[in-house]
XYZ file of C-alpha atoms in Angstrom:
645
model
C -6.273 -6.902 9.712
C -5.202 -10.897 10.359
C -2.018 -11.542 9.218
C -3.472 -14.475 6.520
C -4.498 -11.880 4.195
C -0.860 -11.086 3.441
C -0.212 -14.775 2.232
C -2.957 -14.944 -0.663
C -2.576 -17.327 -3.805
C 0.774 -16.778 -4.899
C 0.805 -19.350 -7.980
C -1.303 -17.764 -10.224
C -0.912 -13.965 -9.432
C 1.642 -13.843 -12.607
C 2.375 -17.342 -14.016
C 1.543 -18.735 -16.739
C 1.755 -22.340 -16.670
C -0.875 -24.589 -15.190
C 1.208 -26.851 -13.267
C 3.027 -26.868 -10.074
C 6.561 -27.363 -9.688
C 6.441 -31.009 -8.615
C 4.953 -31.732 -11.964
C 6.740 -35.039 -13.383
C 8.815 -35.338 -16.670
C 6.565 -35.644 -19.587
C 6.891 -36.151 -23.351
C 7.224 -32.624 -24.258
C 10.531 -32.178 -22.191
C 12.299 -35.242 -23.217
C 11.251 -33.959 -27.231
C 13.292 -31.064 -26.339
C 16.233 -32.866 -24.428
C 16.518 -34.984 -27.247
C 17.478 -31.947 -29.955
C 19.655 -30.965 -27.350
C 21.157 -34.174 -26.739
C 21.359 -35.173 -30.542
C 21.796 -31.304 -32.238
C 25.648 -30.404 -33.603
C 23.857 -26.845 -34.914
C 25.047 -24.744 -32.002
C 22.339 -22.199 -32.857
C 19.480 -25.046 -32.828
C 21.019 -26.231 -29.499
C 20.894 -22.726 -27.652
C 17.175 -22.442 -28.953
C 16.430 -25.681 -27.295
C 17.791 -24.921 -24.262
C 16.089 -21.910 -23.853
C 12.624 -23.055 -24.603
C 13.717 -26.094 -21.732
C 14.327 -23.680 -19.326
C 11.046 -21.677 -19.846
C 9.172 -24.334 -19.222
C 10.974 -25.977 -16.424
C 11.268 -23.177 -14.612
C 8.172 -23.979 -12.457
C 8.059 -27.557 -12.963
C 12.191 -28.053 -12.089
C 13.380 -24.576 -10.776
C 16.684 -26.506 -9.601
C 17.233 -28.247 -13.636
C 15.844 -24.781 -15.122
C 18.680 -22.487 -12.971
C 21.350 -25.351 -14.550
C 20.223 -24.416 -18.130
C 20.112 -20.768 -17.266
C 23.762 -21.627 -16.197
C 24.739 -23.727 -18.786
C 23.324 -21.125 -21.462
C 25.107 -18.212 -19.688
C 28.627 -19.764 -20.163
C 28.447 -21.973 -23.547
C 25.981 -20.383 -25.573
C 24.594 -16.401 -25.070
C 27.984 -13.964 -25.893
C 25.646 -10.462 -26.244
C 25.417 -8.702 -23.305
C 22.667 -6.682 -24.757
C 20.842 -9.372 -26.473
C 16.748 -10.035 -26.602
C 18.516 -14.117 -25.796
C 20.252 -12.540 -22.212
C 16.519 -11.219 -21.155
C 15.239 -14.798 -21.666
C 17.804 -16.136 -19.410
C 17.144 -13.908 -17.066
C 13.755 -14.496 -16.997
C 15.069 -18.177 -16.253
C 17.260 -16.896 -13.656
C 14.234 -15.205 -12.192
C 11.717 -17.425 -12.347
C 14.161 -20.235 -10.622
C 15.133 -18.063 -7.809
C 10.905 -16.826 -7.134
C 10.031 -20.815 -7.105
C 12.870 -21.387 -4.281
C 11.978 -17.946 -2.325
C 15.063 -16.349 -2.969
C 12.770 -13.174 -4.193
C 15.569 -10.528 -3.562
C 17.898 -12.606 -6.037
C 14.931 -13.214 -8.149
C 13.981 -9.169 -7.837
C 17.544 -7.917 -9.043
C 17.067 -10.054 -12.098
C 13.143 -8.995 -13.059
C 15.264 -5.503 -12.705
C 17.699 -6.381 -15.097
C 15.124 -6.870 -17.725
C 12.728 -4.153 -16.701
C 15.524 -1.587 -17.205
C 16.793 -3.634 -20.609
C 13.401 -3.167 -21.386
C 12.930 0.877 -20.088
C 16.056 1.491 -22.894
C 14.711 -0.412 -25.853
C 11.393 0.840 -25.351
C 9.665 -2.221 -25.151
C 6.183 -1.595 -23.641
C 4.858 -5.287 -23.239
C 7.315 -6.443 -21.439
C 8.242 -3.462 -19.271
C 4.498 -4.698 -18.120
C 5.812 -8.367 -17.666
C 9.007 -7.523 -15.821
C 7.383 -4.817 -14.061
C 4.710 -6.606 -12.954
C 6.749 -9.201 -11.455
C 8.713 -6.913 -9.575
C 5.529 -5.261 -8.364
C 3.916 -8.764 -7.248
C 7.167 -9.664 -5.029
C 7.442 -6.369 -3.892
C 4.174 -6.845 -2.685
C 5.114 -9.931 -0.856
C 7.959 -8.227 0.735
C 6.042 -5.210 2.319
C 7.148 -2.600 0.011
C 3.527 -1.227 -0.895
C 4.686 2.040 -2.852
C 7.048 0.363 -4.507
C 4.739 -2.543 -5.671
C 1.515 -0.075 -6.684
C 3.948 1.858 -9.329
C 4.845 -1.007 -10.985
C 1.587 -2.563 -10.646
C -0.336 0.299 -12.248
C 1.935 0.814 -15.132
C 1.553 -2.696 -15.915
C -2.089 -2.217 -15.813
C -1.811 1.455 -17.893
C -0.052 -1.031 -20.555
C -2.113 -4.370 -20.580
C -4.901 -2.006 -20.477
C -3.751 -0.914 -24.610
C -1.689 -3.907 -25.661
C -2.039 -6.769 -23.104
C -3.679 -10.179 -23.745
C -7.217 -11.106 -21.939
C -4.821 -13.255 -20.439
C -2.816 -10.544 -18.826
C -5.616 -7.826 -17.910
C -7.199 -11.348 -16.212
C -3.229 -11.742 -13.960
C -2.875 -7.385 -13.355
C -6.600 -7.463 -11.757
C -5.496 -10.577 -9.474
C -2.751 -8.775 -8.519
C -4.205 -5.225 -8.261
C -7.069 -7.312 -5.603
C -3.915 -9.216 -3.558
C -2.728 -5.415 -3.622
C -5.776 -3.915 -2.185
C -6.387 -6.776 0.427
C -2.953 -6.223 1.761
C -3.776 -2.597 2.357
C -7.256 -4.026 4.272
C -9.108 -2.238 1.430
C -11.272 -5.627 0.963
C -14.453 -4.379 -0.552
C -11.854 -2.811 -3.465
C -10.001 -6.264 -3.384
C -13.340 -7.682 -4.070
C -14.459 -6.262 -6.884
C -11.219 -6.957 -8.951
C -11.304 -11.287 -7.693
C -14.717 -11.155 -8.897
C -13.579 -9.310 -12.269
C -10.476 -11.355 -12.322
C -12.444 -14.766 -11.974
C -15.057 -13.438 -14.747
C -12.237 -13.092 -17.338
C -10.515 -16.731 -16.322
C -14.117 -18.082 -16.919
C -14.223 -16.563 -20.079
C -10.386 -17.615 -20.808
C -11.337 -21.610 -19.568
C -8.044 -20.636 -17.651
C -8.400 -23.638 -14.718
C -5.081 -22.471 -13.386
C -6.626 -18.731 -12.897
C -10.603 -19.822 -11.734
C -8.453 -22.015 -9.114
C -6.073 -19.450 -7.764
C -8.769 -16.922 -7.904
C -11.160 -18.996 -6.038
C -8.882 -19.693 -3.245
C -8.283 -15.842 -2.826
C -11.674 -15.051 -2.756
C -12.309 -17.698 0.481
C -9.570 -16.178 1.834
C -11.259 -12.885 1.331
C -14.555 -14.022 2.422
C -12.943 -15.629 5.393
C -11.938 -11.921 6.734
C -15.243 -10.868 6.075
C -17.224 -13.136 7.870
C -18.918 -14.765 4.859
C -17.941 -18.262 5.809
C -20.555 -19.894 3.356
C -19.008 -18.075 0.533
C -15.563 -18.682 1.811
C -16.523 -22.992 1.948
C -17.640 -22.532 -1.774
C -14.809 -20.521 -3.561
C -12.282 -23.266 -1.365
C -14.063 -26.364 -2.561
C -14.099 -24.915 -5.930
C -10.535 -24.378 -5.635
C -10.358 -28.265 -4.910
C -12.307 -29.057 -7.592
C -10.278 -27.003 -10.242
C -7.367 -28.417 -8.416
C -7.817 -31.967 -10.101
C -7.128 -30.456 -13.345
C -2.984 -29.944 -12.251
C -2.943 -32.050 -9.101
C 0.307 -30.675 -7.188
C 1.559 -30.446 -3.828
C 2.406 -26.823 -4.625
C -1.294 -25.697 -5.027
C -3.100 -28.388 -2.353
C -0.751 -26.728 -0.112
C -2.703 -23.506 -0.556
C -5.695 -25.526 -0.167
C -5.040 -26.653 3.009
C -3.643 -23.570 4.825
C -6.710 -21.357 3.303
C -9.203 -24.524 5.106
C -7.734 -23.814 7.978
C -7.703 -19.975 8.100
C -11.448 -20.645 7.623
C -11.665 -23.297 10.393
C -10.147 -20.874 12.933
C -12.332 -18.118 12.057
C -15.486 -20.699 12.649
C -14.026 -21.980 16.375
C -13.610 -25.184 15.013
C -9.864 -25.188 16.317
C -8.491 -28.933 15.893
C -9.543 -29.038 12.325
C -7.993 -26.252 12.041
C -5.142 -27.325 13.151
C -5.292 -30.725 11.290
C -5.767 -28.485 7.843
C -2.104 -26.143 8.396
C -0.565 -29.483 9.662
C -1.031 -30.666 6.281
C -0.075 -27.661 4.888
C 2.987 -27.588 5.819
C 3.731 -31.121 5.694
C 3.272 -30.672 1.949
C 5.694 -27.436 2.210
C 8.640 -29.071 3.661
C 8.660 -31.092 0.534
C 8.939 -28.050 -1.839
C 11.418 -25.452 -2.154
C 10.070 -22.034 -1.818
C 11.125 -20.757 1.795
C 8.325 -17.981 1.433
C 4.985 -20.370 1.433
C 6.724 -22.684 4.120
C 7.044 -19.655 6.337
C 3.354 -19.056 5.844
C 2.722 -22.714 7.130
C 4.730 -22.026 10.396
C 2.611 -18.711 10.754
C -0.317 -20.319 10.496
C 0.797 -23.480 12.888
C 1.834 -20.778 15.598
C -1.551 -18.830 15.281
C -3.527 -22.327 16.153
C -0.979 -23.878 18.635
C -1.703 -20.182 20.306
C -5.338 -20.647 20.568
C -5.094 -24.549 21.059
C -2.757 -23.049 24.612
C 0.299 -24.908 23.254
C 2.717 -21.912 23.465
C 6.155 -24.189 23.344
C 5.311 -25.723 19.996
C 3.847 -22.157 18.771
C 7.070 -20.337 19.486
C 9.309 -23.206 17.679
C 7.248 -22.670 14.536
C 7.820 -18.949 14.950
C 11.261 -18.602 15.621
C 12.038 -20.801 12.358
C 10.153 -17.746 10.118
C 13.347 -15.506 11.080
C 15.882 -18.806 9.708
C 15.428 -18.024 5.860
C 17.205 -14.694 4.453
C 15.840 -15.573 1.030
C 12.528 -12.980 0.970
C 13.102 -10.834 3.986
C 9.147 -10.688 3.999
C 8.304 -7.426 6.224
C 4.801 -9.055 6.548
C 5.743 -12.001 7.501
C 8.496 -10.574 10.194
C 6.005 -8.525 11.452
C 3.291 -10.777 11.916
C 5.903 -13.863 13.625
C 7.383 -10.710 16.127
C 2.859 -10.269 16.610
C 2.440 -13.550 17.437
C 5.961 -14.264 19.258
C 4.436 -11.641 21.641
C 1.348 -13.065 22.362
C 2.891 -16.448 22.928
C 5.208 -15.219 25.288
C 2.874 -12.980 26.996
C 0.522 -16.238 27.667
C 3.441 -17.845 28.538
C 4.399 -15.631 31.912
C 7.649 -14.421 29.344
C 6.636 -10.420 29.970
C 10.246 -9.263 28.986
C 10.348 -11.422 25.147
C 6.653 -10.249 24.875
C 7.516 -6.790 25.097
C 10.759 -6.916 23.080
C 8.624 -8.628 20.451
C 6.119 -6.373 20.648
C 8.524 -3.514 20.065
C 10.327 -5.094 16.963
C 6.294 -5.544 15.617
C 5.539 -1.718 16.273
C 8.494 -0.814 14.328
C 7.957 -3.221 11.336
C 4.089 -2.554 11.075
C 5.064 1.498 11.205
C 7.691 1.433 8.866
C 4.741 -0.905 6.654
C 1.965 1.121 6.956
C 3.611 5.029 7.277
C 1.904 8.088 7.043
C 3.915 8.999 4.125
C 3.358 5.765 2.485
C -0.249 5.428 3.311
C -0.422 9.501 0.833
C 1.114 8.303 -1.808
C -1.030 4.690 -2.596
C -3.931 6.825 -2.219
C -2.693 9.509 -4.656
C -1.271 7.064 -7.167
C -4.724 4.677 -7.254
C -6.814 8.089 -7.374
C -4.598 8.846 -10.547
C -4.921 5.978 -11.693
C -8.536 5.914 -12.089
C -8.869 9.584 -13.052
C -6.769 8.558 -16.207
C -8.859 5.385 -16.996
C -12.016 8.175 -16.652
C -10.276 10.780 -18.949
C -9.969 7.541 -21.775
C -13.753 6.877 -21.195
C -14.361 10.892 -21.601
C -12.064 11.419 -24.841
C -13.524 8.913 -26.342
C -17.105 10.243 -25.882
C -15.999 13.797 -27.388
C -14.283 12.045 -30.332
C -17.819 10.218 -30.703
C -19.503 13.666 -30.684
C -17.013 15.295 -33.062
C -17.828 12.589 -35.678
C -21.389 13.424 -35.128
C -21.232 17.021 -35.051
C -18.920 16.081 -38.510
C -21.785 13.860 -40.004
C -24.111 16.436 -39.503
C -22.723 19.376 -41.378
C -21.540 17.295 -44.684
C -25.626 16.535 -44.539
C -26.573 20.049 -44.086
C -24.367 21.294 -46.855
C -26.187 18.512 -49.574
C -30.077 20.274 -49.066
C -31.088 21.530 -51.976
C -34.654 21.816 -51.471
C -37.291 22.909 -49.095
C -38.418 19.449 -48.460
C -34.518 18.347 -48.259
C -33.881 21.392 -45.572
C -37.477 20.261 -43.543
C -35.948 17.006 -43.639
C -32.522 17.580 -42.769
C -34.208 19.849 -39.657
C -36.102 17.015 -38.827
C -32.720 14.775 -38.582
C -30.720 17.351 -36.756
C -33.458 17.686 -34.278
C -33.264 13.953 -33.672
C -29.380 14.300 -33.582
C -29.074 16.922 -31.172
C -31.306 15.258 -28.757
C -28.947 12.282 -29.142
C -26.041 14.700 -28.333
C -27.911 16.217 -25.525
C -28.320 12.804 -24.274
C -24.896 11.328 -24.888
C -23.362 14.833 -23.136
C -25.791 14.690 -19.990
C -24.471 11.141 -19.477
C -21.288 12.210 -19.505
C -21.582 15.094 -17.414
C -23.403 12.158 -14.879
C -20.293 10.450 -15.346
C -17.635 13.349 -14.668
C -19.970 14.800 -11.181
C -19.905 11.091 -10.343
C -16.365 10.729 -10.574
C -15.658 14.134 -8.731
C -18.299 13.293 -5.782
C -16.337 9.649 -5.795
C -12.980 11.400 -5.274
C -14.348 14.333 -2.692
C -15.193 11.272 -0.400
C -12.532 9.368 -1.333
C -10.331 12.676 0.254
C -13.033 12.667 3.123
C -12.488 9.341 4.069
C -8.753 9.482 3.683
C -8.994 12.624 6.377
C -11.464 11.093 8.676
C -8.884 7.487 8.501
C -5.781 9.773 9.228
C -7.539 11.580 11.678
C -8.915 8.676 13.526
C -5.451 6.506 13.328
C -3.534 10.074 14.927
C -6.161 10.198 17.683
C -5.726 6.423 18.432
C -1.771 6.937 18.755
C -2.657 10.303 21.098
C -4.550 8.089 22.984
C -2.290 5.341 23.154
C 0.015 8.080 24.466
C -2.438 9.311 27.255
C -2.902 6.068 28.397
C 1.144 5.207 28.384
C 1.791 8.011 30.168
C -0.706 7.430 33.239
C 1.688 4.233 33.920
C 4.782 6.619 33.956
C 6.491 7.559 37.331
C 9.638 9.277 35.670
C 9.009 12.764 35.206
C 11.121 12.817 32.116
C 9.413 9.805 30.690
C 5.915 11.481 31.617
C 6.866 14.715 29.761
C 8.115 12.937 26.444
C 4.988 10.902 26.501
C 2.962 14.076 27.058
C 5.006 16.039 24.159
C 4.787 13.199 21.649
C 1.041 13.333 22.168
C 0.739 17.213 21.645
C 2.339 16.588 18.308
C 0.292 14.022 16.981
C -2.703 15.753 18.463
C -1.842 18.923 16.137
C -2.084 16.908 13.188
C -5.260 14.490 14.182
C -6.926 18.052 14.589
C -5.926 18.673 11.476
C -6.922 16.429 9.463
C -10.293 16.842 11.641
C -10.719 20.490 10.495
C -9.945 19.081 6.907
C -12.959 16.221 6.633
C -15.452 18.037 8.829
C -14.754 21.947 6.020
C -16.150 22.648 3.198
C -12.753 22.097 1.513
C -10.784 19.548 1.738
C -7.571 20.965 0.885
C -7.422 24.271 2.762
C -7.347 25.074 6.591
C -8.749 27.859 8.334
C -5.868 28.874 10.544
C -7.847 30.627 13.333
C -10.169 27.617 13.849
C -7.281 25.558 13.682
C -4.925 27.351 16.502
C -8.102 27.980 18.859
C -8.738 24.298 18.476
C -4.954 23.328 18.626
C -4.248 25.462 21.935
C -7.156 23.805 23.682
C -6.214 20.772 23.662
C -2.703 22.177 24.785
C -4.127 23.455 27.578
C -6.553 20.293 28.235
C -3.380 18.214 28.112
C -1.443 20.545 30.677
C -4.844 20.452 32.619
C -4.771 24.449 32.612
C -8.109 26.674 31.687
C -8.635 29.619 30.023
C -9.311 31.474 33.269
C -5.540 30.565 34.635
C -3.479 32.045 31.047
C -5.217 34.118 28.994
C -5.162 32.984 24.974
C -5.586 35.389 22.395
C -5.684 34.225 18.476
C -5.466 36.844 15.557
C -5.730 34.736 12.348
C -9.059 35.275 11.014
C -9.094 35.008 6.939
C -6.321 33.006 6.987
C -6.173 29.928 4.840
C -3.236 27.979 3.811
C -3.009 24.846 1.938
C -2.276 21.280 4.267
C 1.167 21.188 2.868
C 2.202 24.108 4.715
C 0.093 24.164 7.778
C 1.460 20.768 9.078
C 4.702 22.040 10.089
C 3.309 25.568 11.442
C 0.451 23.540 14.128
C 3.517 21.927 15.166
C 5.979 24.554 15.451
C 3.118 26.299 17.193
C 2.394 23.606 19.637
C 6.130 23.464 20.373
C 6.212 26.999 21.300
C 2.733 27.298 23.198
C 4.007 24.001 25.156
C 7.303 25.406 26.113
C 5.544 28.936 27.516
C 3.422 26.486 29.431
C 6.330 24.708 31.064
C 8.684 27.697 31.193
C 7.259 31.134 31.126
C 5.160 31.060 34.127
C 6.836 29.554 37.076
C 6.400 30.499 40.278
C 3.752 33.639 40.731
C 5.907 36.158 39.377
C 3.377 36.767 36.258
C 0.031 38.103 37.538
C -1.883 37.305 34.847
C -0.215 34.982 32.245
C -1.038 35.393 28.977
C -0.301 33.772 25.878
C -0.580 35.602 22.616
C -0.737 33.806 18.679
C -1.280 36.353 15.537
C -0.884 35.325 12.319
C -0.847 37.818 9.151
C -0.047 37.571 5.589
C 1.116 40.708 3.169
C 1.592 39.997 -0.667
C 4.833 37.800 -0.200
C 4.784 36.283 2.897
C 3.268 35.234 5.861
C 3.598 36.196 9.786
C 3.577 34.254 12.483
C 4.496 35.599 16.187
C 3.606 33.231 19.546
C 4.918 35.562 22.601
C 3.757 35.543 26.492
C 4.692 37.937 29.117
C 6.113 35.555 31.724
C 9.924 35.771 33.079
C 11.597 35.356 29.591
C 14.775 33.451 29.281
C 18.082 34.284 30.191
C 19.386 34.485 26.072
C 18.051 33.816 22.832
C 17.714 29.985 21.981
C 20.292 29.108 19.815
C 19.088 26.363 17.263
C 22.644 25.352 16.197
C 23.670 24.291 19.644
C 24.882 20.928 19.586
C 22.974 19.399 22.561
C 19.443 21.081 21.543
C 16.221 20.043 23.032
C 14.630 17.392 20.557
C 11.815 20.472 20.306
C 14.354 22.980 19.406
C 15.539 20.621 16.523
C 11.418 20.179 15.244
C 11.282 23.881 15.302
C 14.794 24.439 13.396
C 13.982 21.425 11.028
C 10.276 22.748 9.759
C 12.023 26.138 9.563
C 14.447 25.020 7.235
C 11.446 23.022 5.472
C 9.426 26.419 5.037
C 12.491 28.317 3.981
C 11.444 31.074 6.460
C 13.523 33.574 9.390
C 13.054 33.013 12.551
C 13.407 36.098 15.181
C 13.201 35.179 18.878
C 12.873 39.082 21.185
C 13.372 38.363 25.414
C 11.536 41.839 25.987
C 8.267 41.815 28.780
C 8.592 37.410 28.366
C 9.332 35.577 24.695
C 8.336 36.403 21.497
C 8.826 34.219 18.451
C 8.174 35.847 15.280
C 8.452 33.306 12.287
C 8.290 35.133 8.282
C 7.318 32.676 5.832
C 7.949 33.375 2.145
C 4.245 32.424 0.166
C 5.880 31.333 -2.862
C 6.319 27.669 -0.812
C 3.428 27.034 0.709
C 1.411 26.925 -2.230
């Protein structure tokens, strides 16, 4: 995914004022100065500060964070006071405007938990949806989808149009940042809708601009040119440097895409022309992004690796997106520059960001959370259709009970005929709607599988190919064992979306699978070590089997390297069976070669990194592990069931 989908609209995700922070003075703030200037009625005084601050906060961030100040020490004494969380908000809002989003983070906390104690629903949705939006920003994608979807759970019951308009512009920038653009796209286009309906220029503008940014990454360049120009347009409404800014970087993103590379470049130029004038450190690091991407593919490396190097000079935001994608484009610069050594060091600190971003672990839980998420806005749809049919079914019996005659019950028949093919109706349409939403989430979980698989098979790959550039034995073997693992679970997650089921594994198709590509990678056949699998009608939930295909491949690996050396073994043979009794579960992995001189010990200090896999998914499982030295190795691992389900 480019890097410019990270650095969507940030003005109108969550504010609520339709002018930018370069806004000048105007009547309504020199009314309120005045009571302040003029008031003796210390109450009247601290009211009129407050409301100043709230609305300077994006047109004067600097004057706003004075009032917060001046508030903090002359006027608010309750440290558990509705008056603190409104300075706070000040406090927050100032810091967000300059970029200073951790300082402006521990403050959105402050109220969210304020908020979390008194019970206060609609604004743990403000507070947390601020803290979900920056999160966002920063890279922290689990972190930003909790709060996000709560906010959503609670705008959904009590929020304004206003506010279910902001959480779906939010929820799309959330999406988009997890490449999930056809998602992102649906909730710009329902955001934009509900701004329309609003009249909310601010919102249509912002909204706009993300959707040519999204349109830009899709290819779509006519729509892109539209939704920017009508971003423009909308634009004139609250003419500030803050939002042509956006203009301007977003026409170039779209320039590059089309090849048209020096008005391109003229388009971030201004961009960031505009952003040296402003204060948040976040948007002007998007500018130098931007000017380093086109100075790279205008061949002016220098210039390009200035504007990079500055992204790492602000502390403010600690943007993980932003980090990684300067250390992305650092590389490349260097690399075109004949600078192999920064390249690769670059490269390296990119990997580490982007993996740490976008982790396996990470990657579960979004999926899980949105799936939720939508399952519960299904079960609302679905309670309210039984409570519809329980008035109905109600309805109907007070009516049967009044018939008094013949031509009463004919015509009561008659209605309750009619009725019941209403209900019919109503409950086949519902049952449409429940299959629907189960056939949605079975290839939601296939696709998940097929993503996971394909991204572990990549890495494998990558692996493969690494290691064929290796001359250092050692190296070669790491590279080699690091691909065996991540091959256990890319077969994994194969056997997974290619089944029936999509949460259980067959463990005999999995270990026949699993040991062949052992043996592929150790370029040994079947006819060299014999393999025999016992495992059929086995099936164990994903949870469990992860750690067993790699404890396995550990332990097949090391009777590869180990048990057969030299032709001491006749005919080598490697033996896997697998058995469960009402408790537990059996595994034993044992080959006849030469054995080893004593038992491994997996509290040794200076342990093989395998030995300390095997000892650490032991622990996980809770099981006993039992190593015999008898006729070669045996392993015999007893798993209690109770876990793995």
């Amino acid at each position: 995914m480019k890097f410019y989908l990270k650095l969507f609209y940030t003005c109108t995700l969550i504010c609520s004022l339709s002018y930018g922070q370069d806004a000048k003075p105007d009547a309504y703030q020199d009314s309120l100065q005045s009571v302040i200037n003029a008031s003796t009625i210390k109450k009247e005084k601290k009211e009129a500060l407050l409301v100043l601050g709230e609305y300077l906060v994006q047109r004067d961030p600097e004057l706003a964070k004075k009032i917060a100040n001046q508030l903090q020490s002359e006027f608010i004494l309750e440290k558990d006071s509705i008056e603190i969380r409104r300075n706070n908000y000040i406090f927050a809002a100032s810091s967000r405007w300059h970029g200073d989003y951790a300082t402006a983070l521990n403050y959105y906390q402050n109220i969210y938990d304020y908020s979390k104690t008194h019970k206060d629903a609609l604004d743990i949705a403000i507070s947390g949806h601020f803290i979900g939006t920056l999160n966002m920003y920063l890279g922290n994608n689990v972190v930003s989808q909790k709060h996000l979807i709560e906010a959503a759970k609670i705008y959904d019951s009590i929020g304004t149009a206003e506010q279910k308009a902001r959480i779906n512009n939010s929820l799309a920038g959330f999406y988009m940042n997890l490449d999930q653009l056809e998602k992102s796209k649906e909730q710009y286009l329902k955001a934009l809708q509900q701004f329309e309906t609003l009249q909310d220029s601010s919102g249509m503008a912002g909204t706009n601009a993300n959707l040519g940014l999204l349109y830009t990454e899709l290819g779509e360049f006519d729509k892109a040119e539209m939704h920017l120009m009508k971003q423009k347009e909308l634009n004139k409404v609250f003419p500030t440097l803050r939002e042509m800014g956006f203009h301007h970087d977003f026409l170039g993103l779209l320039r590059q895409e089309q090849g048209r590379l020096e008005e391109a470049y003229s388009e971030h130029f201004k961009a960031l022309k505009i952003r040296e004038q402003l204060s948040s450190t976040y948007n002007l690091c998007e500018s130098k992004l931007n000017m380093g991407e086109i100075l790279i593919k205008l061949q002016r490396y220098p210039e390009a690796i200035t504007h990079l190097l500055d992204v790492f000079k602000y502390d403010e935001h600690e943007s993980l997106y932003q980090q990684q994608t300067a250390y992305q484009l650092l590389s490349e610069a260097y690399e075109k520059s004949g600078r192999y050594k920064e390249a690769l060091n670059d490269f390296k600190s990119y990997k580490n960001i982007s993996d740490s971003i976008y982790s396996k672990e990470s990657i579960e839980i979004i999926a899980e959370k949105d799936a939720l998420y939508k399952k519960q806005k299904q079960d609302v749809k679905i309670e309210l259709l039984n409570k519809e049919k329980e008035v109905s079914e109600a309805k109907f019996s007070r009516t049967r009970a009044l018939s008094i005659s013949t031509f009463i019950v004919l015509l009561l028949l008659t209605i309750a005929v009619f009725s019941l093919y209403k209900m019919y109706d109503k409950i086949k349409t519902k049952n449409q709607i429940i299959t629907k939403a189960l056939k949605d989430r079975e290839l939601l979980l296939h696709e998940t599988h097929h993503r996971v698989k394909n991204n572990l098979q990549m890495i494998s790959s990558l692996l493969n190919l690494q290691s064929k550039y290796v001359n250092d034995e050692k190296a070669f073997e790491v590279l080699q064992n690091g691909r065996n693992r991540v091959q256990s679970m890319a077969i994994l997650h194969k056997n997974l979306y290619a089944g029936k089921d999509l949460t259980l594994v067959n463990i005999q198709d999995y270990f026949q699978e699993l040991v062949n590509s052992i043996l592929n990678s150790y370029k040994k056949a079947e006819k060299e070590i014999q393999v025999t699998i016992q495992a059929k009608g086995i099936v164990m939930e994903i949870e469990s089997v992860v750690p067993i295909g790699l404890i396995v491949n550990e332990l097949v690996t090391n009777s590869l390297k180990h048990a057969f050396e030299g032709e001491i073994v006749a005919k080598p043979e490697i033996k896997i069976v697998m058995k469960e009794d009402a408790n537990t579960y059996s595994l034993s992995v044992k080959d006849n070669g030469v054995g080893i001189n004593q038992a491994i010990n997996l509290e040794k200090a200076k342990e093989t990194f395998g030995q300390r896999l095997i000892k650490s998914f032991v622990q996980k499982l809770k099981a006993t592990l039992k190593i015999d030295n008898k006729n070669g190795t045996e392993v015999v691992l007893t798993i209690p069931k109770k876990l793995t389900k």
